[in-house]
Tab-separated table of C-alpha atoms in Angstrom:
chain	number	residue	atom	x	y	z
A	49	THR	CA	-23.985	-6.663	56.321
A	50	ASN	CA	-20.989	-8.418	54.788
A	51	ALA	CA	-17.993	-6.067	54.213
A	52	ALA	CA	-17.107	-7.750	50.879
A	53	TYR	CA	-20.661	-7.200	49.657
A	54	ILE	CA	-20.549	-3.519	50.599
A	55	ALA	CA	-17.154	-3.070	48.929
A	56	ALA	CA	-18.423	-4.613	45.669
A	57	SER	CA	-21.823	-2.933	45.616
A	58	PRO	CA	-22.325	0.204	43.513
A	59	PHE	CA	-25.112	1.164	45.915
A	60	TYR	CA	-22.545	1.887	48.639
A	61	GLY	CA	-19.995	3.499	46.309
A	62	LYS	CA	-18.589	6.886	47.217
A	63	THR	CA	-18.055	8.008	43.630
A	64	LEU	CA	-21.093	7.071	41.610
A	65	LYS	CA	-20.841	7.344	37.823
A	66	PRO	CA	-23.515	7.759	35.151
A	67	ALA	CA	-25.238	4.414	34.677
A	68	LEU	CA	-27.438	2.626	32.184
A	69	LEU	CA	-29.448	0.124	34.245
A	70	VAL	CA	-31.032	-2.641	32.157
A	71	HIS	CA	-33.051	-5.192	34.100
A	72	GLY	CA	-35.413	-7.992	33.091
A	73	VAL	CA	-38.750	-7.690	34.842
A	74	LYS	CA	-38.886	-11.501	35.155
A	75	ASP	CA	-35.308	-11.839	36.420
A	76	ASP	CA	-35.378	-14.674	38.953
A	77	ILE	CA	-31.717	-14.254	39.971
A	78	VAL	CA	-31.505	-10.542	40.888
A	79	PRO	CA	-34.788	-8.914	41.946
A	80	ILE	CA	-35.693	-5.860	39.871
A	81	SER	CA	-36.158	-4.048	43.175
A	82	GLN	CA	-32.351	-3.819	43.320
A	83	SER	CA	-32.289	-1.706	40.147
A	84	VAL	CA	-35.208	0.353	41.428
A	85	LEU	CA	-33.241	1.121	44.610
A	86	LEU	CA	-30.084	2.020	42.677
A	87	SER	CA	-32.061	4.202	40.264
A	88	LYS	CA	-33.586	6.089	43.194
A	89	LEU	CA	-30.169	6.566	44.797
A	90	LEU	CA	-28.727	7.902	41.533
A	91	SER	CA	-31.696	10.251	41.164
A	92	ASP	CA	-31.350	11.456	44.751
A	93	ARG	CA	-27.659	12.212	44.167
A	94	GLY	CA	-28.212	13.884	40.790
A	95	ILE	CA	-26.273	11.236	38.853
A	96	ASP	CA	-27.266	10.890	35.193
A	97	HIS	CA	-28.755	7.470	34.546
A	98	ILE	CA	-31.374	5.565	32.641
A	99	PHE	CA	-33.376	2.734	34.174
A	100	PHE	CA	-34.543	0.487	31.341
A	101	PRO	CA	-36.731	-2.401	32.532
A	102	LEU	CA	-37.242	-5.216	30.020
A	103	PRO	CA	-40.865	-6.420	30.069
A	104	GLU	CA	-40.978	-10.225	30.018
A	105	GLY	CA	-37.153	-10.279	30.147
A	106	ASP	CA	-35.271	-12.724	32.342
A	107	HIS	CA	-31.817	-12.284	33.911
A	108	GLY	CA	-30.149	-12.091	30.486
A	109	GLY	CA	-32.998	-10.161	28.883
A	110	ASN	CA	-34.328	-13.202	27.027
A	111	GLY	CA	-38.065	-13.028	26.468
A	112	ALA	CA	-38.285	-9.252	26.058
A	113	PRO	CA	-40.342	-8.219	23.009
A	114	ALA	CA	-38.434	-7.440	19.797
A	115	ALA	CA	-39.637	-3.814	19.748
A	116	ILE	CA	-38.292	-3.281	23.279
A	117	ARG	CA	-34.952	-4.861	22.344
A	118	GLU	CA	-34.703	-2.485	19.373
A	119	GLU	CA	-35.470	0.469	21.647
A	120	LEU	CA	-32.787	-0.775	24.048
A	121	ASN	CA	-30.251	-1.009	21.206
A	122	THR	CA	-30.954	2.610	20.271
A	123	THR	CA	-30.745	3.693	23.917
A	124	MET	CA	-27.425	1.879	24.408
A	125	LEU	CA	-25.942	3.407	21.253
A	126	GLU	CA	-26.962	6.909	22.365
A	127	TRP	CA	-25.515	6.219	25.838
A	128	ILE	CA	-22.220	5.043	24.381
A	129	ARG	CA	-22.004	8.092	22.144
A	130	LYS	CA	-22.729	10.381	25.079
A	131	TYR	CA	-20.249	8.879	27.525
A	132	SER	CA	-17.483	7.464	25.325
A	133	ARG	CA	-14.216	9.303	25.408
A	134	LYS	CA	-12.634	10.031	22.081
A	135	ARG	CA	-9.139	8.649	21.869
A	136	PRO	CA	-6.464	10.917	20.434
A	137	GLY	CA	-5.185	10.243	16.922
């Protein structure tokens, strides 16, 4: 395995952070299996995360149904509220 790949990959990270994983089911650039593997790793290590597959979505999410995109928007907003740090002042 390439050392640069390992260094850049969150899968091999030593300090995993909460993650919102959004992945198009029809992504032809990055296989959805990569998000499945990362989701399992986060689960195994007790790291808070959400795995949100986009049915019919491609690499950028295009093609996902409008109702799913709305659900994703709500999920992202809740995630941001949960994990954003309030800035003083």
